[in-house]
Short mmCIF file of C-alpha atoms in Angstrom, two decimals:
data_model
loop_
_atom_site.label_atom_id
_atom_site.label_comp_id
_atom_site.label_asym_id
_atom_site.label_seq_id
_atom_site.Cartn_x
_atom_site.Cartn_y
_atom_site.Cartn_z
CA MET A 1 108.60 198.64 11.16
CA ASN A 2 107.60 200.37 7.95
CA ARG A 3 109.63 199.38 4.94
CA ARG A 4 109.96 203.27 4.54
CA THR A 5 112.48 203.75 7.27
CA ASN A 6 112.91 207.21 8.99
CA ARG A 7 116.25 208.87 7.56
CA LEU A 8 117.44 209.85 11.08
CA LEU A 9 117.07 206.21 12.28
CA GLN A 10 118.66 204.91 9.30
CA SER A 11 121.89 207.15 9.53
CA LEU A 12 122.55 205.63 12.99
CA PRO A 13 124.90 202.45 13.39
CA ASP A 14 123.04 199.27 12.72
CA VAL A 15 123.52 197.64 16.16
CA TYR A 16 122.38 200.84 17.85
CA ARG A 17 119.47 201.52 15.58
CA LYS A 18 118.07 198.02 15.90
CA ALA A 19 118.30 198.32 19.86
CA LEU A 20 116.54 201.92 19.76
CA ILE A 21 113.70 200.53 17.17
CA ALA A 22 113.11 197.59 19.53
CA SER A 23 112.09 200.01 22.01
CA MET A 24 109.69 202.07 19.70
CA GLU A 25 106.24 201.11 18.37
CA GLU A 26 104.75 201.92 15.03
CA VAL A 27 101.80 204.02 15.22
CA ASP A 28 99.43 205.18 12.50
CA LEU A 29 99.09 209.10 11.90
CA PRO A 30 95.54 209.74 10.79
CA VAL A 31 94.87 212.94 9.36
CA SER A 32 94.51 216.18 12.05
CA ARG A 33 95.75 213.92 14.78
CA ILE A 34 97.59 216.22 17.29
CA LEU A 35 101.03 215.12 18.30
CA TYR A 36 101.65 218.11 20.66
CA GLU A 37 100.12 221.15 21.74
CA ALA A 38 101.60 224.72 22.40
CA GLY A 39 103.11 225.26 26.02
CA LYS A 40 103.13 221.49 26.61
CA THR A 41 105.82 218.91 27.05
CA PRO A 42 104.91 216.09 24.49
CA LYS A 43 104.49 212.46 26.02
CA TYR A 44 106.13 210.81 22.73
CA ALA A 45 108.70 211.68 20.29
CA HIS A 46 107.86 210.62 16.43
CA PHE A 47 110.35 209.64 13.75
CA VAL A 48 107.91 209.94 10.79
CA LEU A 49 107.91 206.77 8.52
CA SER A 50 105.35 208.14 5.70
CA GLY A 51 103.06 211.12 5.55
CA ALA A 52 103.62 214.57 6.76
CA VAL A 53 103.13 216.59 10.11
CA SER A 54 102.87 220.02 10.11
CA VAL A 55 104.15 222.46 12.93
CA VAL A 56 102.06 225.41 13.26
CA GLY A 57 102.28 228.63 15.28
CA SER A 58 98.80 229.97 16.44
CA LEU A 59 97.67 233.50 17.22
CA LYS A 60 95.13 234.86 19.69
CA THR A 61 92.51 235.14 16.64
CA GLY A 62 93.03 231.19 16.21
CA ASP A 63 94.59 231.73 13.15
CA GLY A 64 97.57 229.51 12.60
CA VAL A 65 100.57 229.71 10.28
CA GLU A 66 102.98 226.76 9.22
CA VAL A 67 106.29 227.23 10.45
CA PHE A 68 107.62 224.05 8.86
CA SER A 69 106.66 220.51 8.22
CA VAL A 70 108.01 216.77 8.72
CA GLY A 71 108.35 213.84 6.68
CA ARG A 72 110.33 210.97 6.86
CA GLU A 73 113.51 213.02 7.09
CA GLY A 74 112.86 213.87 10.53
CA LEU A 75 111.85 213.95 14.22
CA VAL A 76 108.57 215.89 15.04
CA GLU A 77 109.69 216.71 18.63
CA ALA A 78 113.41 217.37 17.89
CA THR A 79 113.70 220.66 19.54
CA HIS A 80 111.92 219.30 22.72
CA LEU A 81 115.37 217.33 23.47
CA LEU A 82 117.25 220.56 23.53
CA GLY A 83 116.14 221.83 26.84
CA ILE A 84 113.55 222.14 29.30
CA GLY A 85 111.64 224.88 27.53
CA ASN A 86 108.32 224.21 25.80
CA SER A 87 107.52 225.30 22.45
CA SER A 88 104.70 227.95 21.39
CA THR A 89 103.84 225.54 18.17
CA ARG A 90 101.39 222.93 17.92
CA ALA A 91 102.07 219.79 15.74
CA PHE A 92 99.34 217.85 13.72
CA VAL A 93 98.91 215.21 11.12
CA GLN A 94 98.43 217.12 7.63
CA VAL A 95 98.93 213.98 5.08
CA LYS A 96 98.23 210.66 6.85
CA GLY A 97 101.03 208.30 7.46
CA SER A 98 102.75 206.37 10.12
CA ALA A 99 105.73 207.11 12.82
CA ALA A 100 107.82 205.17 15.03
CA ARG A 101 106.99 206.37 18.41
CA ILE A 102 109.27 206.47 21.67
CA PRO A 103 108.37 208.07 25.04
CA LEU A 104 109.96 211.33 25.00
CA ALA A 105 111.90 210.99 28.39
CA GLU A 106 113.35 207.73 27.17
CA LEU A 107 114.46 209.30 23.84
CA GLN A 108 115.95 212.22 26.07
CA ARG A 109 118.04 209.75 27.92
CA HIS A 110 119.28 208.14 24.58
CA PHE A 111 120.27 211.69 23.32
CA GLN A 112 122.30 212.63 26.52
CA ASP A 113 123.87 209.32 26.58
CA TYR A 114 124.48 208.26 22.99
CA GLN A 115 126.80 210.66 21.00
CA PRO A 116 125.92 209.24 17.35
CA LEU A 117 122.24 209.91 18.00
CA ARG A 118 122.84 213.44 19.49
CA SER A 119 124.75 214.41 16.66
CA VAL A 120 122.56 213.46 14.05
CA ILE A 121 119.55 214.87 15.72
CA LEU A 122 121.72 218.36 16.35
CA SER A 123 122.76 218.24 12.54
CA TYR A 124 118.95 218.17 11.70
CA VAL A 125 117.87 220.65 14.06
CA GLN A 126 120.66 222.91 12.67
CA SER A 127 119.45 222.23 9.07
CA ARG A 128 116.02 222.82 10.11
CA THR A 129 116.95 226.31 11.55
CA PHE A 130 118.67 227.54 8.69
CA ILE A 131 115.66 226.67 6.53
CA LEU A 132 113.30 228.41 8.83
CA GLU A 133 115.59 231.45 8.47
CA GLN A 134 115.28 231.33 4.87
CA LEU A 135 111.50 230.84 4.87
CA SER A 136 111.19 233.79 6.93
CA ALA A 137 112.61 236.04 4.32
CA CYS A 138 110.36 234.37 1.75
CA ASN A 139 107.21 234.62 3.54
CA ARG A 140 108.25 238.77 3.95
CA HIS A 141 109.30 239.37 0.57
CA HIS A 142 107.80 237.07 -2.04
CA GLU A 143 104.54 237.23 -3.84
CA VAL A 144 101.76 234.29 -2.84
CA GLU A 145 101.80 232.29 -5.92
CA PRO A 146 105.81 231.53 -5.86
CA ARG A 147 105.44 230.66 -2.19
CA ILE A 148 102.68 228.31 -2.96
CA VAL A 149 104.84 226.53 -5.68
CA ARG A 150 107.53 226.19 -3.20
CA TRP A 151 105.42 224.85 -0.62
CA LEU A 152 104.00 222.20 -3.04
CA LEU A 153 107.31 221.51 -4.16
CA MET A 154 108.68 220.98 -0.31
CA MET A 155 105.25 218.68 0.27
CA GLN A 156 105.95 216.39 -2.32
CA ASP A 157 109.75 215.99 -0.83
CA ARG A 158 108.22 215.11 2.29
CA ILE A 159 105.96 212.47 1.22
CA GLU A 160 107.42 211.36 -1.84
CA SER A 161 104.30 211.24 -3.58
CA ASN A 162 102.85 213.59 -6.60
CA ALA A 163 99.37 213.51 -5.22
CA PHE A 164 98.20 214.44 -1.80
CA PRO A 165 95.04 216.08 -0.17
CA ILE A 166 94.95 219.81 0.63
CA THR A 167 91.93 222.23 0.58
CA GLN A 168 92.42 225.92 -0.51
CA GLU A 169 91.28 226.98 2.93
CA PHE A 170 93.77 225.04 4.75
CA LEU A 171 96.49 225.97 2.44
CA ALA A 172 95.66 229.67 2.81
CA GLU A 173 95.86 229.28 6.67
CA LEU A 174 99.18 227.65 6.55
CA LEU A 175 100.66 230.46 4.35
CA GLY A 176 98.93 233.07 5.99
CA THR A 177 96.73 234.45 3.19
CA ARG A 178 93.39 234.62 1.94
CA ARG A 179 91.62 231.76 0.41
CA THR A 180 90.51 233.82 -2.63
CA THR A 181 94.39 234.38 -3.26
CA VAL A 182 95.32 230.64 -3.10
CA SER A 183 92.19 229.93 -5.56
CA ARG A 184 93.57 232.35 -8.10
CA ALA A 185 96.87 231.02 -7.97
CA ALA A 186 95.70 227.43 -8.38
CA LYS A 187 93.80 228.05 -11.29
CA ARG A 188 96.68 229.83 -13.02
CA LEU A 189 99.16 226.71 -12.03
CA GLN A 190 96.44 224.43 -13.32
CA GLY A 191 95.62 226.49 -16.48
CA THR A 192 99.77 226.15 -17.19
CA GLY A 193 99.50 222.42 -16.84
CA LEU A 194 101.72 222.47 -13.92
CA ILE A 195 99.10 220.94 -11.17
CA HIS A 196 95.65 219.38 -11.31
CA TYR A 197 93.51 220.51 -8.42
CA SER A 198 90.08 218.95 -7.52
CA ARG A 199 88.01 218.77 -4.44
CA GLY A 200 90.68 219.16 -1.94
CA ASN A 201 92.98 216.71 -3.99
CA MET A 202 96.39 218.08 -5.39
CA ARG A 203 98.35 216.32 -7.92
CA ILE A 204 101.68 217.60 -9.26
CA VAL A 205 101.58 217.21 -13.19
CA ASN A 206 104.76 219.05 -14.14
CA ARG A 207 107.43 219.10 -11.36
CA ARG A 208 110.28 220.77 -13.52
CA GLY A 209 107.76 223.47 -14.57
CA LEU A 210 106.95 224.12 -10.92
CA GLU A 211 110.56 224.31 -10.12
CA GLN A 212 111.17 227.06 -12.66
CA SER A 213 108.01 228.84 -11.41
CA ALA A 214 109.14 228.74 -7.60
CA CYS A 215 110.75 231.61 -5.89
CA GLU A 216 114.48 230.83 -5.37
CA CYS A 217 113.63 229.82 -1.79
CA TYR A 218 113.06 226.56 -2.88
CA ALA A 219 116.50 225.74 -4.30
CA ILE A 220 117.98 227.49 -1.27
CA THR A 221 116.13 225.17 1.20
CA LYS A 222 116.93 222.12 -0.67
CA ARG A 223 120.50 222.99 -0.69
CA LEU A 224 120.32 223.50 3.10
CA ALA A 225 118.67 220.43 3.94
CA ALA A 226 121.35 218.50 1.73
CA THR A 227 124.23 220.13 3.82
CA SER A 228 122.94 218.01 7.13
CA ASN A 229 124.62 214.78 7.85
CA VAL A 230 121.47 213.00 7.38
CA PRO A 231 121.11 210.90 4.07
#
């Protein structure tokens, strides 16, 4: 298993964690791989070990807006464990990495039978729900540039790296705005020495400066994430 252990798994008692991991397989997550589609029950559950997965809500126009992203702090299909309903979102790999994969039906049995696992996952889902509530207000009331900064900081937290690939077109789609708007904001951020962006590759140069430029929602979501029982 990848030396970068998933934090949800890491929080479980040692004996149970080792037994659970023994029933999993480590899989690569290449960019753009679909992990589940809207309206369909996933075949597998993925505990992310590295990289990042985007969960996106889609419209009839074909446009999609990112709802949230998952790094090694989480489980992509966590909400699918809560009942029989299917999500209206789809999940795909945004930054390449790897995951510990287990059949969803098998994880559902563990979820029902083992209280410590259920408690960890429910705490994660609750924390994520609180964050989504804050991001809903953020997307409605804050300007694009502070939202871009907030997104960059959250992505860096997910992948634990200063550099990652992202095109302006894709970032505009994720944020539900126009590419020209993202382009202007990226130029301003690069001009002030906060980021370096070239040919689809983003590098955060001055994290402290970015934190000062972000809207209040970044600090709020970071605090909400810290309130879960996941280390």
